[in-house]
Structures are given as C-alpha cells and as structure tokens.
Amino acid sequence: MNAPARAGGRRGRRTADVPALVAGAREGDARSVARLISLVEDASPLLREVAAALAPHTGRARVLGLTGPPGVGKSTTTTALVRAFRAAGQRVGVLAVDPSSPFSGGALLGDRVRMQDHAGDPGVFIRSMASRGHLGGLAWATPQALRVLDAAGCDVVLVETVGVGQSELEVASLADTTLVLLAPGMGDGIQAAKAGILEVADVFVVNKADRDGADQTVRDLRGMLSLGGRHTDAGAWRPPIVKTVAYRDADTGIEEVVARIGEHAAWLDSSGEGHRRRVARAAREIEAIAVAGVRERMGDVGGSAALPALAERVVAGETDPYRAADHLVAQL
C-alpha cells in the first residue's frame, strides 16, 4: 500500500523518543502504542526508525481479517470475537478501518464507539483508522500498524475492513485467516460471486442467522464452493461455513468460528502456507515502499526541465513515450 507523499509528516513529530515508545508498547502501555500508530498514520519522518525498532519484536501475532458487505455485522462480530479471545486469556488488538471524513480526514464512523464493551480492558487495544481514500477496504498504514500491535504483545490482531463492497479484498493479502461475513436477505450470495469473495475467504460466517433465509444463504455458498476455485486444489483448505448470531448476550456460533480459525491456523502451520503468505505479505510491503519512494523521486524529476523537454520531443515525433520514460527513469 502506497503512503501519501508527506515527507515532513502531517504533524511533524520529530521529537518523539522512538526507543522509549517501543519499550512502553512492549510493556503494554496503551499511550505508547497509540503514539506509534499515529506516527505511522502521519507518515512521520521517524517512520523508518519506528520500523527498525519494531522489527525484532514482530512475527508472533495471528492476523485475522474480517470483510463483507455493509450491514452484515462486522463490528458486532469483531466485538464477540474479542470477547471470546479474551476469555481464553489472549491479548487482542483491533484495527477498524472506517471511511474518511471529507473535512478532517479522520475515521468517520469510529468503531471504538461501537466497541465500548472492551474500552476498559487493558488486554485489548482498539484503533479506528481512516481509509483516507485508499481503495481495497484498508488504510495505507495498516501493515505498519499491525507491526506495532504485534510488537506490543498482541496474540491476535483483528482487522475489520471499511465495508464498501466489491473493492475490499485487499485484506486477504494482509491476514493469516480471512473471515467473510454474509447475512440472509441482503442478496449477498450474488454479491459474493461478483466480488470474488470465494477466492479470499478462509472461513465464511453467515451472521444474523436468526433471520429467515439463513439456511438458503448457506446452501448458496455451498453451491458456489462446488463450482471450483483455489480450495479445490489437492491439499487445499476448504472454507467452512458457520452460522452466527453475534450480539450482546447471544454470540451464538462464535465459539465455532474461533474453533474454525484455530483449525485454519493449524493447517497454515502444517502445510507451510502460513510462512508462504507472510513472505508474500512482506514482499508486497517492500514493493509498496519502494514504489512510493520512486514516485516521490519522480515528483522531483517532474519539477525539473527534463519532463517537459521529453514531452516536447514526443509531440514532435522525435522519440516515443517508452523511450522517453526510460530516459526519465535513468535520471532517478
């Protein structure tokens, strides 16, 4: 995911003591964790120092992605899962990506407001992140924010996507296990096929299963799974389908969801797929950072006389756009 070009950082937090913040985060200090994530979101000049300080302490947390169309109960399900993981004694982090305010650029919905059940629990850290126009259902800073929570000792990190429909499949490239939530009576069977959700789901969750049509939604999913996909390869994981009713004092089916997540984690470890996914994730992150750096340098070149001169030569027929682009890249 490409970071916006904000070389000076939105708030210019050059005075932050990164080693002290990382040490505080490692001890479970919520303010240190929040400050580190803010440095990441703001593309602080200290971002490289933060990444280097976090690196030795990462790689332990399981990352769970929750995605699906709006209105299926992603936040409610996230809250129920947090409750289940905490009951098992695990530390939990939540990154809830919301649409951006067109005025402040901040998270518009604010999932922390909807997750007040865990607000006073020191074993839970919840952060609403603004998408800031980034497509794919996530915020551009999500990968580094994940590293912060991983280094802070979270056993599980849940990433809830913005919920914008067919564009929020990027979470599958970031999560160890991706949960796709659907609900009866919303046309989600057709939506799932359109969005390519069959290809990203590791666990299907049919939420609001106390409504009419839940069994039909399950049948539709089974029918679509039978049509083929990556899950039909030899030794591949076949996504289970779990019915839930995730709301306070009910949480029906949540224990089964946790069990299926555990089974998928075991398969990831035994098959080697978990390591492959994490290597692929790191490769994408490296590529995104490199591309962002090249774009920033391209901006510097674009401000020089080289680009207009090359454009004039293309218009005059003296060269073609590909050769001109090669010449421009050679100047970086």
Tab-separated table of C-alpha atoms in Angstrom:
chain	number	residue	atom	x	y	z
A	1	MET	CA	0.000	0.000	0.000
A	2	ASN	CA	1.449	3.281	-1.036
A	3	ALA	CA	1.971	6.005	1.518
A	4	PRO	CA	0.985	9.534	0.618
A	5	ALA	CA	3.911	11.815	-0.081
A	6	ARG	CA	4.118	13.658	3.225
A	7	ALA	CA	7.828	13.922	3.751
A	8	GLY	CA	7.508	16.132	6.779
A	9	GLY	CA	4.658	14.209	8.368
A	10	ARG	CA	1.270	15.776	8.944
A	11	ARG	CA	2.171	16.877	12.445
A	12	GLY	CA	5.973	16.916	12.223
A	13	ARG	CA	6.564	14.704	15.258
A	14	ARG	CA	10.370	14.770	15.126
A	15	THR	CA	10.729	14.989	18.891
A	16	ALA	CA	9.246	11.562	19.680
A	17	ASP	CA	11.559	9.214	21.589
A	18	VAL	CA	11.105	6.097	19.472
A	19	PRO	CA	13.071	3.666	21.707
A	20	ALA	CA	11.064	4.813	24.741
A	21	LEU	CA	7.780	4.453	22.831
A	22	VAL	CA	8.679	0.940	21.653
A	23	ALA	CA	9.728	-0.034	25.192
A	24	GLY	CA	6.439	1.327	26.521
A	25	ALA	CA	4.463	-0.551	23.878
A	26	ARG	CA	6.293	-3.761	24.766
A	27	GLU	CA	5.172	-3.256	28.372
A	28	GLY	CA	1.566	-2.832	27.276
A	29	ASP	CA	1.329	0.944	27.655
A	30	ALA	CA	-1.682	1.947	25.539
A	31	ARG	CA	-0.481	5.536	25.053
A	32	SER	CA	2.830	4.347	23.614
A	33	VAL	CA	1.000	2.025	21.230
A	34	ALA	CA	-1.347	4.823	20.175
A	35	ARG	CA	1.548	7.241	19.644
A	36	LEU	CA	3.444	4.757	17.483
A	37	ILE	CA	0.389	4.122	15.311
A	38	SER	CA	-0.112	7.887	14.980
A	39	LEU	CA	3.491	8.243	13.775
A	40	VAL	CA	2.774	5.556	11.200
A	41	GLU	CA	-0.511	7.124	10.047
A	42	ASP	CA	1.077	10.563	9.772
A	43	ALA	CA	3.991	9.268	7.636
A	44	SER	CA	6.318	10.789	10.233
A	45	PRO	CA	9.979	11.407	9.376
A	46	LEU	CA	10.593	8.906	12.192
A	47	LEU	CA	8.768	6.136	10.339
A	48	ARG	CA	11.961	4.316	9.319
A	49	GLU	CA	13.280	4.463	12.858
A	50	VAL	CA	9.965	3.114	14.159
A	51	ALA	CA	10.020	0.221	11.666
A	52	ALA	CA	13.611	-0.685	12.549
A	53	ALA	CA	12.868	-0.633	16.285
A	54	LEU	CA	9.762	-2.806	15.893
A	55	ALA	CA	11.298	-5.438	13.580
A	56	PRO	CA	12.969	-7.652	16.266
A	57	HIS	CA	9.697	-7.914	18.210
A	58	THR	CA	7.297	-8.914	15.413
A	59	GLY	CA	6.143	-12.140	13.795
A	60	ARG	CA	4.151	-13.721	16.625
A	61	ALA	CA	0.610	-12.332	16.332
A	62	ARG	CA	-2.088	-14.081	14.312
A	63	VAL	CA	-3.774	-11.637	11.949
A	64	LEU	CA	-7.483	-12.142	11.289
A	65	GLY	CA	-9.242	-10.168	8.572
A	66	LEU	CA	-12.999	-9.521	8.673
A	67	THR	CA	-14.658	-8.346	5.497
A	68	GLY	CA	-18.042	-8.359	3.825
A	69	PRO	CA	-20.777	-6.032	2.564
A	70	PRO	CA	-22.025	-3.207	4.795
A	71	GLY	CA	-24.691	-4.127	7.321
A	72	VAL	CA	-23.681	-7.746	7.931
A	73	GLY	CA	-22.483	-7.039	11.472
A	74	LYS	CA	-18.706	-6.873	11.115
A	75	SER	CA	-18.212	-4.666	14.182
A	76	THR	CA	-20.606	-6.762	16.276
A	77	THR	CA	-18.827	-9.939	15.226
A	78	THR	CA	-15.450	-8.361	15.942
A	79	THR	CA	-16.642	-7.463	19.431
A	80	ALA	CA	-17.869	-11.024	20.012
A	81	LEU	CA	-14.562	-12.478	18.816
A	82	VAL	CA	-12.619	-10.154	21.092
A	83	ARG	CA	-14.747	-11.356	23.982
A	84	ALA	CA	-14.004	-14.989	23.085
A	85	PHE	CA	-10.257	-14.470	22.706
A	86	ARG	CA	-10.060	-12.548	25.970
A	87	ALA	CA	-11.922	-15.362	27.746
A	88	ALA	CA	-9.106	-17.618	26.519
A	89	GLY	CA	-6.528	-15.278	28.084
A	90	GLN	CA	-5.215	-13.815	24.835
A	91	ARG	CA	-4.223	-10.195	24.252
A	92	VAL	CA	-6.130	-8.697	21.357
A	93	GLY	CA	-5.612	-5.776	19.014
A	94	VAL	CA	-8.283	-4.383	16.695
A	95	LEU	CA	-7.704	-2.177	13.670
A	96	ALA	CA	-11.100	-0.995	12.448
A	97	VAL	CA	-10.819	0.811	9.123
A	98	ASP	CA	-13.555	3.363	8.527
A	99	PRO	CA	-14.356	5.780	5.704
A	100	SER	CA	-12.597	9.116	5.983
A	101	SER	CA	-14.236	12.366	6.936
A	102	PRO	CA	-14.107	14.679	3.898
A	103	PHE	CA	-13.311	17.525	6.299
A	104	SER	CA	-10.744	16.238	8.801
A	105	GLY	CA	-9.514	13.107	7.024
A	106	GLY	CA	-10.176	11.145	10.209
A	107	ALA	CA	-12.208	7.971	10.672
A	108	LEU	CA	-15.843	8.822	10.010
A	109	LEU	CA	-17.706	6.079	11.860
A	110	GLY	CA	-15.345	5.414	14.761
A	111	ASP	CA	-15.630	1.709	15.594
A	112	ARG	CA	-14.271	2.361	19.081
A	113	VAL	CA	-17.635	3.940	19.842
A	114	ARG	CA	-19.315	0.669	18.854
A	115	MET	CA	-16.902	-1.479	20.868
A	116	GLN	CA	-17.286	0.089	24.298
A	117	ASP	CA	-17.612	-3.367	25.896
A	118	HIS	CA	-13.811	-3.621	25.828
A	119	ALA	CA	-12.909	0.027	26.391
A	120	GLY	CA	-11.606	-0.524	29.923
A	121	ASP	CA	-9.824	-3.809	29.270
A	122	PRO	CA	-6.007	-3.377	29.347
A	123	GLY	CA	-5.687	-6.584	27.319
A	124	VAL	CA	-7.485	-5.040	24.334
A	125	PHE	CA	-6.298	-2.211	22.093
A	126	ILE	CA	-8.808	-0.801	19.588
A	127	ARG	CA	-7.884	1.721	16.941
A	128	SER	CA	-10.120	3.259	14.295
A	129	MET	CA	-8.129	4.083	11.171
A	130	ALA	CA	-9.279	6.305	8.329
A	131	SER	CA	-9.052	4.866	4.816
A	132	ARG	CA	-8.148	8.364	3.515
A	133	GLY	CA	-9.291	7.424	0.044
A	134	HIS	CA	-7.217	4.244	-0.171
A	135	LEU	CA	-9.063	1.534	-2.070
A	136	GLY	CA	-9.171	-2.100	-1.039
A	137	GLY	CA	-11.032	-1.619	2.234
A	138	LEU	CA	-7.928	-0.812	4.292
A	139	ALA	CA	-5.857	2.233	5.203
A	140	TRP	CA	-2.413	2.571	3.607
A	141	ALA	CA	-0.819	2.497	7.078
A	142	THR	CA	-2.464	-0.788	8.117
A	143	PRO	CA	0.624	-3.047	7.630
A	144	GLN	CA	2.853	-0.944	9.881
A	145	ALA	CA	0.056	-0.507	12.427
A	146	LEU	CA	-0.147	-4.300	12.529
A	147	ARG	CA	3.565	-4.421	13.319
A	148	VAL	CA	3.028	-2.047	16.227
A	149	LEU	CA	0.328	-4.255	17.755
A	150	ASP	CA	2.386	-7.386	17.094
A	151	ALA	CA	5.396	-5.890	18.865
A	152	ALA	CA	3.145	-4.746	21.709
A	153	GLY	CA	2.444	-8.383	22.553
A	154	CYS	CA	-0.954	-8.932	20.972
A	155	ASP	CA	-1.626	-12.634	20.417
A	156	VAL	CA	-4.372	-11.877	17.898
A	157	VAL	CA	-4.943	-8.789	15.747
A	158	LEU	CA	-8.338	-8.373	14.080
A	159	VAL	CA	-8.510	-6.144	11.020
A	160	GLU	CA	-12.026	-5.028	10.123
A	161	THR	CA	-12.360	-3.557	6.642
A	162	VAL	CA	-14.207	-0.407	5.742
A	163	GLY	CA	-17.176	-2.324	4.322
A	164	VAL	CA	-17.548	-0.756	0.914
A	165	GLY	CA	-18.466	-3.855	-1.078
A	166	GLN	CA	-16.528	-5.194	-4.026
A	167	SER	CA	-13.252	-3.305	-3.518
A	168	GLU	CA	-12.335	-4.563	-0.061
A	169	LEU	CA	-10.471	-7.735	-0.970
A	170	GLU	CA	-7.022	-6.390	-0.051
A	171	VAL	CA	-7.429	-7.694	3.495
A	172	ALA	CA	-6.815	-11.233	2.188
A	173	SER	CA	-3.247	-10.272	1.301
A	174	LEU	CA	-2.684	-8.973	4.826
A	175	ALA	CA	-4.375	-11.558	7.036
A	176	ASP	CA	-3.371	-15.059	8.052
A	177	THR	CA	-7.051	-16.002	8.142
A	178	THR	CA	-9.775	-14.076	6.301
A	179	LEU	CA	-13.358	-14.239	7.558
A	180	VAL	CA	-16.007	-13.253	5.017
A	181	LEU	CA	-19.282	-12.215	6.639
A	182	LEU	CA	-22.612	-12.503	4.857
A	183	ALA	CA	-26.189	-12.138	6.045
A	184	PRO	CA	-29.502	-13.512	4.816
A	185	GLY	CA	-31.939	-11.332	2.959
A	186	MET	CA	-29.343	-8.939	1.532
A	187	GLY	CA	-28.613	-10.552	-1.827
A	188	ASP	CA	-25.172	-11.448	-0.524
A	189	GLY	CA	-24.981	-14.703	-2.467
A	190	ILE	CA	-24.924	-12.798	-5.750
A	191	GLN	CA	-22.676	-10.145	-4.224
A	192	ALA	CA	-20.196	-12.792	-3.103
A	193	ALA	CA	-19.878	-14.151	-6.618
A	194	LYS	CA	-19.482	-10.665	-8.110
A	195	ALA	CA	-16.849	-9.584	-5.629
A	196	GLY	CA	-14.691	-12.684	-5.971
A	197	ILE	CA	-15.180	-13.357	-2.268
A	198	LEU	CA	-14.987	-17.104	-2.841
A	199	GLU	CA	-11.314	-16.667	-3.660
A	200	VAL	CA	-10.373	-14.806	-0.471
A	201	ALA	CA	-12.441	-16.485	2.244
A	202	ASP	CA	-10.829	-18.913	4.668
A	203	VAL	CA	-13.970	-19.029	6.826
A	204	PHE	CA	-17.483	-17.991	5.805
A	205	VAL	CA	-19.650	-16.533	8.564
A	206	VAL	CA	-23.374	-16.247	7.911
A	207	ASN	CA	-24.302	-13.726	10.568
A	208	LYS	CA	-27.807	-12.774	11.710
A	209	ALA	CA	-28.681	-16.437	11.262
A	210	ASP	CA	-31.859	-15.994	13.336
A	211	ARG	CA	-33.382	-14.300	10.280
A	212	ASP	CA	-35.350	-16.068	7.576
A	213	GLY	CA	-33.199	-17.161	4.693
A	214	ALA	CA	-30.076	-18.115	6.652
A	215	ASP	CA	-30.229	-21.745	5.557
A	216	GLN	CA	-30.699	-20.659	1.945
A	217	THR	CA	-27.610	-18.431	2.196
A	218	VAL	CA	-25.623	-21.422	3.457
A	219	ARG	CA	-26.908	-23.540	0.564
A	220	ASP	CA	-25.992	-20.808	-1.922
A	221	LEU	CA	-22.459	-20.672	-0.541
A	222	ARG	CA	-22.079	-24.436	-0.698
A	223	GLY	CA	-23.318	-24.393	-4.254
A	224	MET	CA	-20.802	-21.736	-5.269
A	225	LEU	CA	-17.973	-23.567	-3.484
A	226	SER	CA	-18.795	-26.648	-5.539
A	227	LEU	CA	-18.130	-24.705	-8.744
A	228	GLY	CA	-14.370	-24.719	-8.117
A	229	GLY	CA	-11.647	-22.328	-7.032
A	230	ARG	CA	-8.347	-22.428	-5.162
A	231	HIS	CA	-9.923	-24.537	-2.412
A	232	THR	CA	-10.350	-27.455	-4.848
A	233	ASP	CA	-6.592	-27.937	-5.334
A	234	ALA	CA	-5.022	-31.037	-3.798
A	235	GLY	CA	-4.310	-30.468	-0.109
A	236	ALA	CA	-6.007	-27.066	-0.155
A	237	TRP	CA	-8.070	-25.667	2.681
A	238	ARG	CA	-11.822	-25.863	2.132
A	239	PRO	CA	-13.550	-22.873	3.759
A	240	PRO	CA	-16.099	-23.930	6.382
A	241	ILE	CA	-19.437	-22.145	6.689
A	242	VAL	CA	-20.549	-21.127	10.180
A	243	LYS	CA	-23.892	-19.613	11.164
A	244	THR	CA	-23.769	-16.985	13.911
A	245	VAL	CA	-25.948	-14.564	15.810
A	246	ALA	CA	-23.385	-12.085	17.073
A	247	TYR	CA	-24.812	-9.607	19.512
A	248	ARG	CA	-24.519	-8.983	23.232
A	249	ASP	CA	-25.685	-11.842	25.470
A	250	ALA	CA	-26.103	-14.132	22.452
A	251	ASP	CA	-22.888	-14.737	20.479
A	252	THR	CA	-24.388	-17.915	19.066
A	253	GLY	CA	-21.866	-19.707	16.866
A	254	ILE	CA	-18.876	-17.570	17.872
A	255	GLU	CA	-17.194	-20.480	19.658
A	256	GLU	CA	-17.415	-22.484	16.437
A	257	VAL	CA	-15.918	-19.584	14.474
A	258	VAL	CA	-12.979	-19.497	16.921
A	259	ALA	CA	-12.587	-23.264	16.548
A	260	ARG	CA	-12.506	-22.995	12.753
A	261	ILE	CA	-9.946	-20.186	12.990
A	262	GLY	CA	-7.813	-22.482	15.129
A	263	GLU	CA	-8.143	-25.315	12.606
A	264	HIS	CA	-7.106	-22.991	9.805
A	265	ALA	CA	-4.110	-21.796	11.832
A	266	ALA	CA	-3.033	-25.407	12.339
A	267	TRP	CA	-3.383	-26.061	8.583
A	268	LEU	CA	-1.332	-22.942	7.793
A	269	ASP	CA	1.472	-24.189	10.032
A	270	SER	CA	1.426	-27.814	8.878
A	271	SER	CA	1.142	-27.048	5.152
A	272	GLY	CA	3.709	-24.257	5.073
A	273	GLU	CA	1.071	-21.936	3.616
A	274	GLY	CA	1.312	-19.640	6.634
A	275	HIS	CA	5.011	-18.957	6.014
A	276	ARG	CA	4.380	-18.504	2.298
A	277	ARG	CA	1.647	-15.953	2.997
A	278	ARG	CA	3.836	-13.984	5.384
A	279	VAL	CA	6.739	-13.901	2.923
A	280	ALA	CA	4.361	-12.741	0.175
A	281	ARG	CA	2.973	-10.106	2.544
A	282	ALA	CA	6.465	-8.802	3.317
A	283	ALA	CA	7.322	-8.746	-0.407
A	284	ARG	CA	4.238	-6.647	-1.177
A	285	GLU	CA	5.066	-4.279	1.649
A	286	ILE	CA	8.654	-3.853	0.440
A	287	GLU	CA	7.424	-3.284	-3.104
A	288	ALA	CA	4.881	-0.686	-1.971
A	289	ILE	CA	7.523	1.239	-0.013
A	290	ALA	CA	9.928	1.101	-2.961
A	291	VAL	CA	7.262	2.275	-5.415
A	292	ALA	CA	6.293	5.118	-3.068
A	293	GLY	CA	9.954	6.174	-2.941
A	294	VAL	CA	10.234	6.091	-6.718
A	295	ARG	CA	7.047	8.139	-7.050
A	296	GLU	CA	8.427	10.726	-4.690
A	297	ARG	CA	11.633	10.945	-6.717
A	298	MET	CA	9.597	11.088	-9.909
A	299	GLY	CA	7.877	14.124	-8.458
A	300	ASP	CA	11.269	15.780	-8.090
A	301	VAL	CA	12.136	14.939	-11.700
A	302	GLY	CA	8.737	16.161	-12.864
A	303	GLY	CA	9.505	19.546	-11.390
A	304	SER	CA	12.692	19.845	-13.457
A	305	ALA	CA	13.073	20.747	-17.121
A	306	ALA	CA	13.616	17.102	-18.132
A	307	LEU	CA	9.968	16.022	-18.295
A	308	PRO	CA	8.637	18.965	-20.365
A	309	ALA	CA	11.606	18.624	-22.737
A	310	LEU	CA	10.914	14.916	-23.239
A	311	ALA	CA	7.214	15.666	-23.751
A	312	GLU	CA	8.098	18.185	-26.466
A	313	ARG	CA	10.218	15.522	-28.222
A	314	VAL	CA	7.359	13.019	-28.089
A	315	VAL	CA	4.923	15.579	-29.555
A	316	ALA	CA	7.455	16.397	-32.284
A	317	GLY	CA	7.798	12.721	-33.169
A	318	GLU	CA	11.498	12.676	-32.283
A	319	THR	CA	11.027	9.856	-29.777
A	320	ASP	CA	8.280	7.641	-28.396
A	321	PRO	CA	6.779	7.665	-24.858
A	322	TYR	CA	8.523	4.407	-23.867
A	323	ARG	CA	11.991	5.674	-24.734
A	324	ALA	CA	11.184	8.963	-23.035
A	325	ALA	CA	10.078	7.113	-19.916
A	326	ASP	CA	13.278	5.010	-19.948
A	327	HIS	CA	15.310	8.209	-20.171
A	328	LEU	CA	13.386	9.734	-17.275
A	329	VAL	CA	13.811	6.647	-15.081
A	330	ALA	CA	17.542	6.594	-15.851
A	331	GLN	CA	17.811	10.021	-14.219
A	332	LEU	CA	16.452	8.798	-10.872
